[in-house]
mmCIF file of C-alpha atoms and ligand atoms in Angstrom:
data_model
loop_
_atom_site.group_PDB
_atom_site.id
_atom_site.type_symbol
_atom_site.label_atom_id
_atom_site.label_comp_id
_atom_site.label_asym_id
_atom_site.label_seq_id
_atom_site.Cartn_x
_atom_site.Cartn_y
_atom_site.Cartn_z
ATOM 1 C CA MET A 1 -70.335 -88.250 74.133
ATOM 2 C CA LYS A 2 -69.678 -87.517 70.306
ATOM 3 C CA LYS A 3 -66.292 -85.715 69.552
ATOM 4 C CA ARG A 4 -66.438 -81.855 70.182
ATOM 5 C CA ILE A 5 -66.415 -79.586 67.118
ATOM 6 C CA PHE A 6 -65.377 -76.278 67.878
ATOM 7 C CA LEU A 7 -66.584 -72.743 66.503
ATOM 8 C CA SER A 8 -63.022 -71.718 65.834
ATOM 9 C CA SER A 9 -60.157 -73.129 67.695
ATOM 10 C CA PRO A 10 -56.450 -72.677 67.172
ATOM 11 C CA THR A 11 -54.636 -74.751 64.686
ATOM 12 C CA MET A 12 -50.682 -75.086 65.143
ATOM 13 C CA ASN A 13 -48.646 -76.546 62.004
ATOM 14 C CA GLY A 14 -45.630 -77.492 63.784
ATOM 15 C CA THR A 15 -43.139 -74.567 62.541
ATOM 16 C CA GLU A 16 -44.278 -72.213 65.560
ATOM 17 C CA GLN A 17 -42.137 -74.472 68.106
ATOM 18 C CA SER A 18 -38.715 -73.864 66.007
ATOM 19 C CA TYR A 19 -39.164 -69.888 66.309
ATOM 20 C CA ILE A 20 -39.915 -70.478 70.259
ATOM 21 C CA GLU A 21 -36.725 -73.144 70.217
ATOM 22 C CA GLU A 22 -34.722 -70.749 68.641
ATOM 23 C CA ALA A 23 -35.905 -67.503 71.100
ATOM 24 C CA PHE A 24 -34.979 -70.011 74.082
ATOM 25 C CA GLU A 25 -31.444 -70.769 72.829
ATOM 26 C CA THR A 26 -30.657 -67.308 72.472
ATOM 27 C CA ASN A 27 -31.951 -66.580 75.599
ATOM 28 C CA TRP A 28 -34.142 -63.823 73.983
ATOM 29 C CA ILE A 29 -37.592 -64.880 76.082
ATOM 30 C CA ALA A 30 -38.198 -61.147 76.501
ATOM 31 C CA PRO A 31 -38.628 -58.389 76.231
ATOM 32 C CA LEU A 32 -38.055 -57.955 72.523
ATOM 33 C CA GLY A 33 -35.687 -59.760 70.071
ATOM 34 C CA LYS A 34 -35.690 -60.922 66.696
ATOM 35 C CA ASN A 35 -39.392 -63.038 66.413
ATOM 36 C CA VAL A 36 -40.756 -59.668 67.120
ATOM 37 C CA ASN A 37 -39.064 -57.430 64.709
ATOM 38 C CA GLU A 38 -39.232 -60.222 62.087
ATOM 39 C CA PHE A 39 -43.000 -60.794 62.614
ATOM 40 C CA GLU A 40 -43.599 -57.164 62.311
ATOM 41 C CA ASN A 41 -41.882 -57.024 58.890
ATOM 42 C CA GLU A 42 -43.298 -60.278 57.450
ATOM 43 C CA LEU A 43 -47.122 -59.235 58.422
ATOM 44 C CA ALA A 44 -46.381 -55.801 57.064
ATOM 45 C CA SER A 45 -44.838 -57.225 53.906
ATOM 46 C CA TYR A 46 -47.762 -59.987 53.592
ATOM 47 C CA VAL A 47 -50.436 -57.275 53.893
ATOM 48 C CA GLY A 48 -48.460 -54.693 51.742
ATOM 49 C CA SER A 49 -48.249 -51.953 54.527
ATOM 50 C CA ARG A 50 -44.903 -50.256 55.109
ATOM 51 C CA TYR A 51 -44.589 -50.730 58.963
ATOM 52 C CA GLY A 52 -45.967 -53.067 62.084
ATOM 53 C CA ALA A 53 -45.977 -52.589 65.700
ATOM 54 C CA ALA A 54 -46.185 -55.847 67.578
ATOM 55 C CA LEU A 55 -48.503 -55.544 70.436
ATOM 56 C CA SER A 56 -50.160 -57.369 73.277
ATOM 57 C CA ALA A 57 -53.448 -57.536 71.612
ATOM 58 C CA GLY A 58 -55.479 -56.409 68.687
ATOM 59 C CA THR A 59 -57.486 -53.966 71.231
ATOM 60 C CA ALA A 60 -53.967 -52.320 72.089
ATOM 61 C CA ALA A 61 -53.426 -51.786 68.412
ATOM 62 C CA ILE A 62 -57.025 -50.048 67.838
ATOM 63 C CA HIS A 63 -56.637 -48.045 71.261
ATOM 64 C CA LEU A 64 -52.808 -46.914 70.132
ATOM 65 C CA GLY A 65 -54.219 -46.338 66.690
ATOM 66 C CA LEU A 66 -57.010 -43.929 67.873
ATOM 67 C CA LYS A 67 -54.338 -42.187 70.020
ATOM 68 C CA ALA A 68 -51.918 -41.658 67.251
ATOM 69 C CA LEU A 69 -54.888 -40.240 65.098
ATOM 70 C CA GLY A 70 -55.181 -37.475 67.854
ATOM 71 C CA VAL A 71 -58.449 -38.813 69.567
ATOM 72 C CA LYS A 72 -58.805 -37.121 72.780
ATOM 73 C CA GLN A 73 -61.619 -36.694 75.387
ATOM 74 C CA ASP A 74 -65.024 -35.592 74.272
ATOM 75 C CA ASP A 75 -64.080 -35.933 70.633
ATOM 76 C CA ILE A 76 -66.550 -38.008 68.190
ATOM 77 C CA VAL A 77 -65.513 -41.193 66.753
ATOM 78 C CA PHE A 78 -67.630 -42.760 64.081
ATOM 79 C CA CYS A 79 -67.738 -46.757 64.734
ATOM 80 C CA SER A 80 -69.360 -49.971 62.878
ATOM 81 C CA ASP A 81 -72.479 -50.918 64.912
ATOM 82 C CA LEU A 82 -72.316 -54.446 64.145
ATOM 83 C CA THR A 83 -69.078 -55.761 65.823
ATOM 84 C CA PHE A 84 -67.549 -57.047 68.633
ATOM 85 C CA SER A 85 -66.845 -54.738 71.641
ATOM 86 C CA ALA A 86 -63.370 -54.424 71.130
ATOM 87 C CA THR A 87 -63.960 -52.481 68.003
ATOM 88 C CA CYS A 88 -65.625 -49.482 70.151
ATOM 89 C CA ASN A 89 -64.085 -49.868 73.673
ATOM 90 C CA PRO A 90 -60.983 -47.989 73.191
ATOM 91 C CA ILE A 91 -62.650 -45.056 72.234
ATOM 92 C CA CYS A 92 -64.168 -44.888 75.623
ATOM 93 C CA TYR A 93 -60.720 -45.666 77.205
ATOM 94 C CA GLU A 94 -59.913 -42.319 75.857
ATOM 95 C CA LYS A 95 -63.035 -40.827 77.033
ATOM 96 C CA ALA A 96 -64.150 -40.069 73.131
ATOM 97 C CA ILE A 97 -67.663 -40.313 72.312
ATOM 98 C CA PRO A 98 -68.684 -43.382 69.872
ATOM 99 C CA VAL A 99 -71.471 -42.443 67.395
ATOM 100 C CA PHE A 100 -72.726 -45.801 65.916
ATOM 101 C CA ILE A 101 -73.179 -46.684 62.040
ATOM 102 C CA ASP A 102 -75.493 -49.160 60.818
ATOM 103 C CA SER A 103 -74.390 -51.809 58.228
ATOM 104 C CA GLU A 104 -75.755 -52.317 54.726
ATOM 105 C CA GLU A 105 -77.277 -55.775 53.653
ATOM 106 C CA GLU A 106 -74.489 -56.654 51.003
ATOM 107 C CA SER A 107 -71.588 -57.359 53.417
ATOM 108 C CA TRP A 108 -73.129 -56.490 56.882
ATOM 109 C CA ASN A 109 -70.526 -53.989 57.523
ATOM 110 C CA MET A 110 -70.885 -50.155 57.605
ATOM 111 C CA ASP A 111 -73.109 -48.559 55.376
ATOM 112 C CA PRO A 112 -71.656 -45.774 53.512
ATOM 113 C CA VAL A 113 -75.097 -43.991 53.226
ATOM 114 C CA ALA A 114 -75.684 -43.759 56.867
ATOM 115 C CA LEU A 115 -72.148 -42.756 57.243
ATOM 116 C CA GLU A 116 -72.744 -39.788 55.032
ATOM 117 C CA LYS A 117 -75.558 -38.714 56.986
ATOM 118 C CA ALA A 118 -73.603 -38.919 60.216
ATOM 119 C CA PHE A 119 -71.364 -36.838 58.621
ATOM 120 C CA GLN A 120 -73.717 -34.283 57.925
ATOM 121 C CA GLU A 121 -74.758 -33.939 61.731
ATOM 122 C CA TYR A 122 -71.232 -34.149 63.083
ATOM 123 C CA PRO A 123 -68.652 -32.651 60.231
ATOM 124 C CA GLN A 124 -66.447 -32.263 63.423
ATOM 125 C CA VAL A 125 -65.847 -35.807 63.907
ATOM 126 C CA LYS A 126 -62.256 -36.921 64.849
ATOM 127 C CA ALA A 127 -61.727 -40.190 63.256
ATOM 128 C CA VAL A 128 -63.888 -43.309 61.628
ATOM 129 C CA VAL A 129 -63.303 -46.775 62.754
ATOM 130 C CA VAL A 130 -64.577 -49.593 60.336
ATOM 131 C CA VAL A 131 -64.567 -53.176 60.698
ATOM 132 C CA ASN A 132 -64.359 -56.190 58.309
ATOM 133 C CA LEU A 133 -66.744 -58.524 59.996
ATOM 134 C CA TYR A 134 -66.278 -62.186 59.987
ATOM 135 C CA GLY A 135 -63.417 -61.793 57.574
ATOM 136 C CA THR A 136 -65.701 -59.912 54.888
ATOM 137 C CA PRO A 137 -64.486 -56.748 53.608
ATOM 138 C CA ALA A 138 -66.730 -53.633 53.960
ATOM 139 C CA LYS A 139 -67.546 -50.968 51.017
ATOM 140 C CA LEU A 140 -63.898 -49.928 51.948
ATOM 141 C CA LYS A 141 -63.515 -47.623 48.729
ATOM 142 C CA GLU A 142 -66.651 -45.360 49.349
ATOM 143 C CA ILE A 143 -66.080 -45.218 52.881
ATOM 144 C CA LYS A 144 -62.630 -44.154 52.403
ATOM 145 C CA THR A 145 -63.747 -41.563 49.719
ATOM 146 C CA ILE A 146 -66.412 -40.103 52.293
ATOM 147 C CA CYS A 147 -63.546 -40.190 55.160
ATOM 148 C CA GLU A 148 -61.329 -38.105 52.424
ATOM 149 C CA LYS A 149 -63.986 -35.840 51.505
ATOM 150 C CA TYR A 150 -64.434 -34.928 55.129
ATOM 151 C CA GLU A 151 -60.752 -34.991 55.779
ATOM 152 C CA VAL A 152 -61.298 -37.226 58.787
ATOM 153 C CA PRO A 153 -58.940 -40.420 59.051
ATOM 154 C CA LEU A 154 -59.866 -43.976 58.845
ATOM 155 C CA LEU A 155 -58.867 -46.489 61.255
ATOM 156 C CA GLU A 156 -59.445 -50.043 59.894
ATOM 157 C CA ASP A 157 -60.436 -52.890 62.490
ATOM 158 C CA ALA A 158 -59.193 -55.855 60.421
ATOM 159 C CA ALA A 159 -59.254 -58.069 63.674
ATOM 160 C CA GLU A 160 -61.066 -60.559 61.892
ATOM 161 C CA SER A 161 -59.917 -59.886 58.299
ATOM 162 C CA LEU A 162 -56.422 -60.975 58.024
ATOM 163 C CA GLY A 163 -55.704 -62.039 54.232
ATOM 164 C CA ALA A 164 -59.344 -60.883 53.098
ATOM 165 C CA MET A 165 -58.668 -58.445 49.853
ATOM 166 C CA TYR A 166 -60.961 -55.717 48.530
ATOM 167 C CA GLN A 167 -60.493 -54.853 44.861
ATOM 168 C CA GLY A 168 -57.094 -56.519 44.820
ATOM 169 C CA LYS A 169 -55.671 -54.828 48.173
ATOM 170 C CA MET A 170 -55.632 -56.326 51.623
ATOM 171 C CA THR A 171 -57.835 -55.168 54.127
ATOM 172 C CA GLY A 172 -55.994 -53.775 57.203
ATOM 173 C CA THR A 173 -54.410 -51.138 54.677
ATOM 174 C CA PHE A 174 -57.032 -48.788 53.429
ATOM 175 C CA GLY A 175 -56.969 -46.736 56.372
ATOM 176 C CA ARG A 176 -54.187 -44.445 57.831
ATOM 177 C CA VAL A 177 -53.821 -47.105 60.600
ATOM 178 C CA GLY A 178 -54.699 -50.749 60.368
ATOM 179 C CA ALA A 179 -55.271 -53.290 63.751
ATOM 180 C CA PHE A 180 -54.964 -57.008 63.422
ATOM 181 C CA SER A 181 -55.650 -59.508 66.119
ATOM 182 C CA PHE A 182 -53.975 -63.005 66.646
ATOM 183 C CA ASN A 183 -56.266 -63.855 69.411
ATOM 184 C CA GLY A 184 -57.178 -67.632 69.971
ATOM 185 C CA ASN A 185 -60.113 -67.951 68.036
ATOM 186 C CA LYS A 186 -58.849 -65.880 65.072
ATOM 187 C CA ILE A 187 -57.599 -66.969 61.651
ATOM 188 C CA ILE A 188 -54.000 -67.326 62.845
ATOM 189 C CA THR A 189 -53.459 -67.171 66.613
ATOM 190 C CA SER A 190 -49.949 -66.416 68.494
ATOM 191 C CA SER A 191 -52.157 -67.714 71.769
ATOM 192 C CA GLY A 192 -52.997 -63.928 72.125
ATOM 193 C CA GLY A 193 -51.460 -60.589 70.465
ATOM 194 C CA GLY A 194 -52.251 -57.666 67.761
ATOM 195 C CA MET A 195 -50.493 -55.807 65.303
ATOM 196 C CA LEU A 196 -50.939 -52.226 64.185
ATOM 197 C CA VAL A 197 -50.109 -51.455 60.590
ATOM 198 C CA SER A 198 -49.537 -48.247 58.730
ATOM 199 C CA ASP A 199 -47.581 -46.431 55.834
ATOM 200 C CA GLU A 200 -46.392 -43.665 58.127
ATOM 201 C CA LYS A 201 -43.544 -44.170 60.070
ATOM 202 C CA GLU A 202 -44.139 -41.422 62.800
ATOM 203 C CA ILE A 203 -47.352 -43.360 63.581
ATOM 204 C CA VAL A 204 -45.825 -46.493 64.133
ATOM 205 C CA ASP A 205 -42.650 -45.059 66.119
ATOM 206 C CA LYS A 206 -45.025 -43.526 68.393
ATOM 207 C CA VAL A 207 -47.150 -46.062 68.908
ATOM 208 C CA ARG A 208 -44.024 -48.748 69.815
ATOM 209 C CA PHE A 209 -42.786 -45.848 72.121
ATOM 210 C CA TRP A 210 -46.168 -45.721 74.033
ATOM 211 C CA ALA A 211 -46.445 -49.208 73.950
ATOM 212 C CA THR A 212 -43.124 -49.619 75.946
ATOM 213 C CA GLN A 213 -44.314 -47.226 78.939
ATOM 214 C CA ALA A 214 -43.070 -44.173 76.901
ATOM 215 C CA ARG A 215 -39.872 -44.308 78.217
ATOM 216 C CA GLU A 216 -37.921 -41.172 76.825
ATOM 217 C CA ASN A 217 -34.271 -41.794 75.572
ATOM 218 C CA GLU A 218 -32.395 -40.934 78.674
ATOM 219 C CA ARG A 219 -30.261 -43.255 80.915
ATOM 220 C CA HIS A 220 -32.547 -42.863 83.485
ATOM 221 C CA TYR A 221 -36.312 -43.437 83.543
ATOM 222 C CA GLU A 222 -37.591 -40.284 82.184
ATOM 223 C CA HIS A 223 -41.386 -39.951 81.179
ATOM 224 C CA LYS A 224 -42.946 -37.015 79.526
ATOM 225 C CA GLU A 225 -46.021 -38.945 78.319
ATOM 226 C CA LEU A 226 -48.429 -41.677 79.639
ATOM 227 C CA GLY A 227 -47.091 -45.018 78.729
ATOM 228 C CA TYR A 228 -48.764 -48.467 78.317
ATOM 229 C CA ASN A 229 -47.278 -52.001 78.707
ATOM 230 C CA TYR A 230 -48.682 -53.381 75.450
ATOM 231 C CA ARG A 231 -45.751 -54.733 73.306
ATOM 232 C CA MET A 232 -45.469 -58.442 72.408
ATOM 233 C CA SER A 233 -43.177 -60.658 73.857
ATOM 234 C CA ASN A 234 -40.744 -62.778 71.564
ATOM 235 C CA ILE A 235 -42.310 -65.982 72.376
ATOM 236 C CA VAL A 236 -45.531 -65.036 71.275
ATOM 237 C CA ALA A 237 -44.052 -63.082 68.187
ATOM 238 C CA GLY A 238 -42.558 -66.532 67.310
ATOM 239 C CA ILE A 239 -45.931 -68.520 67.332
ATOM 240 C CA GLY A 240 -47.022 -65.770 65.198
ATOM 241 C CA ARG A 241 -44.419 -66.222 62.559
ATOM 242 C CA GLY A 242 -44.991 -69.893 62.532
ATOM 243 C CA GLN A 243 -48.843 -69.369 62.146
ATOM 244 C CA LEU A 244 -48.046 -66.811 59.136
ATOM 245 C CA THR A 245 -46.739 -69.245 57.132
ATOM 246 C CA THR A 246 -49.733 -71.409 56.565
ATOM 247 C CA LEU A 247 -52.321 -68.254 56.736
ATOM 248 C CA ASP A 248 -53.260 -68.729 53.055
ATOM 249 C CA LYS A 249 -54.064 -72.846 53.775
ATOM 250 C CA HIS A 250 -56.257 -71.558 56.633
ATOM 251 C CA ILE A 251 -57.849 -69.315 54.238
ATOM 252 C CA GLU A 252 -58.405 -72.114 51.829
ATOM 253 C CA LYS A 253 -60.060 -74.272 54.281
ATOM 254 C CA LYS A 254 -62.185 -71.623 55.550
ATOM 255 C CA LYS A 255 -63.537 -70.680 52.220
ATOM 256 C CA TRP A 256 -63.978 -74.891 51.555
ATOM 257 C CA ILE A 257 -66.339 -74.565 54.965
ATOM 258 C CA TYR A 258 -68.180 -71.644 53.488
ATOM 259 C CA GLU A 259 -68.794 -73.224 50.187
ATOM 260 C CA THR A 260 -69.815 -76.557 51.872
ATOM 261 C CA TYR A 261 -72.412 -74.843 53.800
ATOM 262 C CA LYS A 262 -73.387 -72.604 51.054
ATOM 263 C CA LYS A 263 -73.879 -75.763 48.743
ATOM 264 C CA ALA A 264 -75.831 -77.950 51.449
ATOM 265 C CA PHE A 265 -78.254 -75.087 52.346
ATOM 266 C CA GLN A 266 -79.059 -73.831 48.878
ATOM 267 C CA ASP A 267 -82.260 -75.521 48.861
ATOM 268 C CA ILE A 268 -83.578 -74.331 52.373
ATOM 269 C CA LEU A 269 -85.390 -71.226 51.045
ATOM 270 C CA GLU A 270 -85.603 -69.523 54.160
ATOM 271 C CA VAL A 271 -81.822 -69.255 54.855
ATOM 272 C CA LYS A 272 -78.913 -67.340 53.134
ATOM 273 C CA MET A 273 -75.188 -67.423 53.769
ATOM 274 C CA ASN A 274 -73.383 -64.336 55.220
ATOM 275 C CA PRO A 275 -73.099 -62.079 52.149
ATOM 276 C CA TYR A 276 -69.797 -60.531 50.531
ATOM 277 C CA LEU A 277 -69.154 -57.885 47.818
ATOM 278 C CA GLU A 278 -68.271 -59.113 44.490
ATOM 279 C CA GLU A 279 -65.415 -56.608 44.417
ATOM 280 C CA SER A 280 -64.087 -58.507 47.757
ATOM 281 C CA VAL A 281 -62.211 -61.829 48.548
ATOM 282 C CA PRO A 282 -63.188 -62.741 52.147
ATOM 283 C CA ASN A 283 -61.097 -64.918 54.392
ATOM 284 C CA TYR A 284 -64.132 -66.712 55.445
ATOM 285 C CA TRP A 285 -63.129 -66.463 59.287
ATOM 286 C CA LEU A 286 -66.632 -67.268 60.224
ATOM 287 C CA SER A 287 -69.476 -68.873 58.085
ATOM 288 C CA CYS A 288 -72.894 -67.217 59.272
ATOM 289 C CA LEU A 289 -76.559 -68.366 58.296
ATOM 290 C CA LEU A 290 -79.198 -65.691 58.262
ATOM 291 C CA MET A 291 -82.759 -66.965 58.497
ATOM 292 C CA ASP A 292 -85.737 -65.049 57.033
ATOM 293 C CA GLU A 293 -87.426 -63.092 59.287
ATOM 294 C CA LYS A 294 -90.644 -65.289 59.279
ATOM 295 C CA SER A 295 -88.927 -68.294 59.522
ATOM 296 C CA LYS A 296 -90.237 -71.007 62.177
ATOM 297 C CA VAL A 297 -86.409 -71.748 63.157
ATOM 298 C CA SER A 298 -84.688 -69.060 65.268
ATOM 299 C CA PRO A 299 -80.960 -68.575 65.746
ATOM 300 C CA ASN A 300 -81.359 -70.336 69.273
ATOM 301 C CA ASP A 301 -82.886 -73.311 67.868
ATOM 302 C CA VAL A 302 -80.204 -74.013 65.517
ATOM 303 C CA ILE A 303 -77.357 -73.100 68.527
ATOM 304 C CA ASP A 304 -79.614 -75.530 70.977
ATOM 305 C CA ALA A 305 -79.946 -78.521 68.160
ATOM 306 C CA LEU A 306 -76.062 -78.313 67.897
ATOM 307 C CA GLU A 307 -74.957 -78.026 71.294
ATOM 308 C CA LYS A 308 -77.050 -81.201 72.095
ATOM 309 C CA GLU A 309 -74.651 -82.791 69.414
ATOM 310 C CA ASN A 310 -71.506 -81.366 71.207
ATOM 311 C CA ILE A 311 -71.192 -78.762 68.446
ATOM 312 C CA GLU A 312 -70.214 -75.468 69.364
ATOM 313 C CA SER A 313 -71.950 -72.202 67.620
ATOM 314 C CA ARG A 314 -72.893 -68.885 68.747
ATOM 315 C CA PRO A 315 -74.948 -65.871 68.074
ATOM 316 C CA ILE A 316 -74.320 -63.077 65.765
ATOM 317 C CA TRP A 317 -72.229 -60.054 67.591
ATOM 318 C CA LYS A 318 -75.142 -57.949 69.251
ATOM 319 C CA PRO A 319 -75.074 -54.376 67.907
ATOM 320 C CA MET A 320 -72.896 -51.943 69.837
ATOM 321 C CA HIS A 321 -76.057 -49.267 70.292
ATOM 322 C CA LEU A 322 -78.054 -52.195 72.063
ATOM 323 C CA GLN A 323 -75.459 -52.832 74.443
ATOM 324 C CA PRO A 324 -76.099 -51.409 78.171
ATOM 325 C CA VAL A 325 -72.430 -50.222 78.776
ATOM 326 C CA PHE A 326 -72.858 -48.035 75.584
ATOM 327 C CA GLU A 327 -76.294 -46.503 76.513
ATOM 328 C CA LYS A 328 -74.830 -43.500 77.960
ATOM 329 C CA TYR A 329 -73.385 -42.638 74.329
ATOM 330 C CA THR A 330 -76.570 -43.922 72.453
ATOM 331 C CA CYS A 331 -78.755 -41.148 73.809
ATOM 332 C CA VAL A 332 -76.934 -38.639 71.714
ATOM 333 C CA THR A 333 -78.291 -39.942 68.300
ATOM 334 C CA LYS A 334 -81.507 -40.828 67.168
ATOM 335 C CA ASN A 335 -82.435 -44.618 68.068
ATOM 336 C CA GLY A 336 -78.981 -44.787 69.024
ATOM 337 C CA VAL A 337 -77.345 -45.566 65.467
ATOM 338 C CA TYR A 338 -77.300 -44.076 62.100
ATOM 339 C CA LYS A 339 -79.270 -45.628 59.592
ATOM 340 C CA ASN A 340 -79.934 -45.336 55.982
ATOM 341 C CA SER A 341 -83.512 -45.210 56.472
ATOM 342 C CA GLU A 342 -85.483 -44.002 59.579
ATOM 343 C CA ARG A 343 -88.514 -46.053 58.492
ATOM 344 C CA PHE A 344 -86.812 -49.790 59.579
ATOM 345 C CA LYS A 345 -84.906 -51.512 62.424
ATOM 346 C CA SER A 346 -81.656 -51.519 61.736
ATOM 347 C CA ILE A 347 -79.859 -53.955 59.568
ATOM 348 C CA GLY A 348 -77.668 -54.896 62.353
ATOM 349 C CA GLU A 349 -80.374 -55.527 64.746
ATOM 350 C CA LYS A 350 -82.031 -57.879 62.047
ATOM 351 C CA VAL A 351 -78.720 -59.612 61.449
ATOM 352 C CA PHE A 352 -78.134 -60.012 65.203
ATOM 353 C CA LEU A 353 -81.901 -61.294 65.867
ATOM 354 C CA ASN A 354 -81.860 -63.803 62.687
ATOM 355 C CA GLY A 355 -78.435 -65.102 62.214
ATOM 356 C CA VAL A 356 -76.018 -67.511 63.774
ATOM 357 C CA CYS A 357 -72.257 -68.079 63.415
ATOM 358 C CA LEU A 358 -71.330 -71.720 62.433
ATOM 359 C CA PRO A 359 -68.602 -74.064 63.453
ATOM 360 C CA SER A 360 -65.864 -72.715 61.309
ATOM 361 C CA ASP A 361 -63.131 -74.759 62.555
ATOM 362 C CA ILE A 362 -60.055 -75.019 60.275
ATOM 363 C CA LYS A 363 -59.673 -78.695 61.303
ATOM 364 C CA ASN A 364 -63.436 -79.600 60.706
ATOM 365 C CA THR A 365 -63.399 -82.880 58.480
ATOM 366 C CA GLU A 366 -65.837 -83.832 55.555
ATOM 367 C CA GLU A 367 -67.830 -85.901 58.117
ATOM 368 C CA ASP A 368 -67.868 -83.237 60.672
ATOM 369 C CA MET A 369 -69.301 -81.010 58.385
ATOM 370 C CA GLU A 370 -71.898 -83.693 57.287
ATOM 371 C CA ARG A 371 -72.816 -84.227 60.946
ATOM 372 C CA ILE A 372 -73.547 -80.289 61.392
ATOM 373 C CA ILE A 373 -75.368 -79.784 58.082
ATOM 374 C CA GLY A 374 -77.710 -83.174 58.858
ATOM 375 C CA ILE A 375 -78.728 -81.387 61.952
ATOM 376 C CA ILE A 376 -79.487 -78.258 60.499
ATOM 377 C CA LYS A 377 -81.146 -79.675 57.399
ATOM 378 C CA GLU A 378 -83.238 -81.689 59.998
ATOM 379 C CA LEU A 379 -84.239 -78.801 61.939
ATOM 380 C CA PHE A 380 -85.791 -76.961 58.780
ATOM 381 C CA SER A 381 -87.497 -79.894 57.388
ATOM 382 C CA GLU A 382 -89.075 -80.508 60.930
ATOM 383 C CA ASN A 383 -90.298 -77.028 61.001
ATOM 384 C CA LYS A 384 -91.668 -76.424 57.771
HETATM 385 C C1 LIG B 1 -60.989 -60.261 68.324
HETATM 386 C C2 LIG B 1 -61.400 -58.603 67.900
HETATM 387 C C3 LIG B 1 -60.802 -57.546 68.515
HETATM 388 C C4 LIG B 1 -59.712 -57.552 69.495
HETATM 389 O O1 LIG B 1 -58.792 -58.357 69.565
HETATM 390 P P1 LIG B 1 -57.835 -58.989 70.568
HETATM 391 O O2 LIG B 1 -56.394 -59.375 70.108
HETATM 392 O O3 LIG B 1 -58.725 -59.988 71.079
HETATM 393 O O4 LIG B 1 -57.666 -57.698 71.709
HETATM 394 C C5 LIG B 1 -61.266 -56.265 67.777
HETATM 395 N N1 LIG B 1 -62.045 -56.071 67.019
HETATM 396 C C6 LIG B 1 -62.820 -57.171 66.423
HETATM 397 C C7 LIG B 1 -63.825 -57.120 65.337
HETATM 398 C C8 LIG B 1 -62.606 -58.691 66.927
HETATM 399 O O5 LIG B 1 -63.073 -59.705 66.397
#
């Protein structure tokens, strides 16, 4: 069997161990401790946000972020349609109602035109959740401007886009709340974990309070609000601190992977790489290939051909409005998703049906890339 090539697996740099050792030596294994505080400071300062709250997952950051923005039962929340379900699930944890907004074709992220349309129908919306898919920034300026016009807070799901920039500013800092993830396959990983960032101290203090069981400041255990066990451990934070030291290297490598694919596939007329906006710098978390609708090669053909050679790839996220679990919400809106134009299939569905995520592992060597590219090129030349 040939060497396995992964989609995106953890890449440790060796420094993580020293942060963990320090935690062991000082017996600060749990609950909190220096690594948690420092990781919050270091990450917030890296992205240019005032405060960070280290949590057990990116999903927890989105959940408590929505709560901090006042989202409650029966509130409407606009949400990117083409994304991982963790962007949307927390809306439903709070029994609020997600309304899905289609993508535009230039970044595959939330279409400001579709967003504006949705606002006209639901001016009373409580919050907007925008994702930067695969590490590619959305049209954040336009989206922010629309949110400001309607005086509705923006939550940025930057779980996939740590280190990506839009107009010279880091993603995760455009909304009142930003959420990052350090899950196993993200651009850096702490084995699992997340971070909420905000410039507002009250929000971050409240989130830390909820995340530690909402314990009031009394000697005994006094609870006036519903609490959660969402805090990050000091060990996990140590891994995160170590990883943060090589984040820029990871981005560089991911960019090289993207550019290598782009160059290799430029002669195949029926494919394009995932696009990004000129005013943005992605972190290139995952490189994706989009096939022309008329192409004889399907995403499944690519996935099968690679899998046969022990190489991992996967489909594009399936849009939220097509997910059975959210069906009870999508019947509220026309076709389940707000689009730029009613004449066409949603852009998200088109990308889902014709796209594929290519192996984007930081440890990919030049030979690995040649192996992957060779298989894909052959597939397209056989199916002309
Ligand atoms: C990974 C991911 C999340 C969730 O992060 P976890 O740390 O796994 O909870 C949320 N949104 C998007 C877009 C993601 O890719």
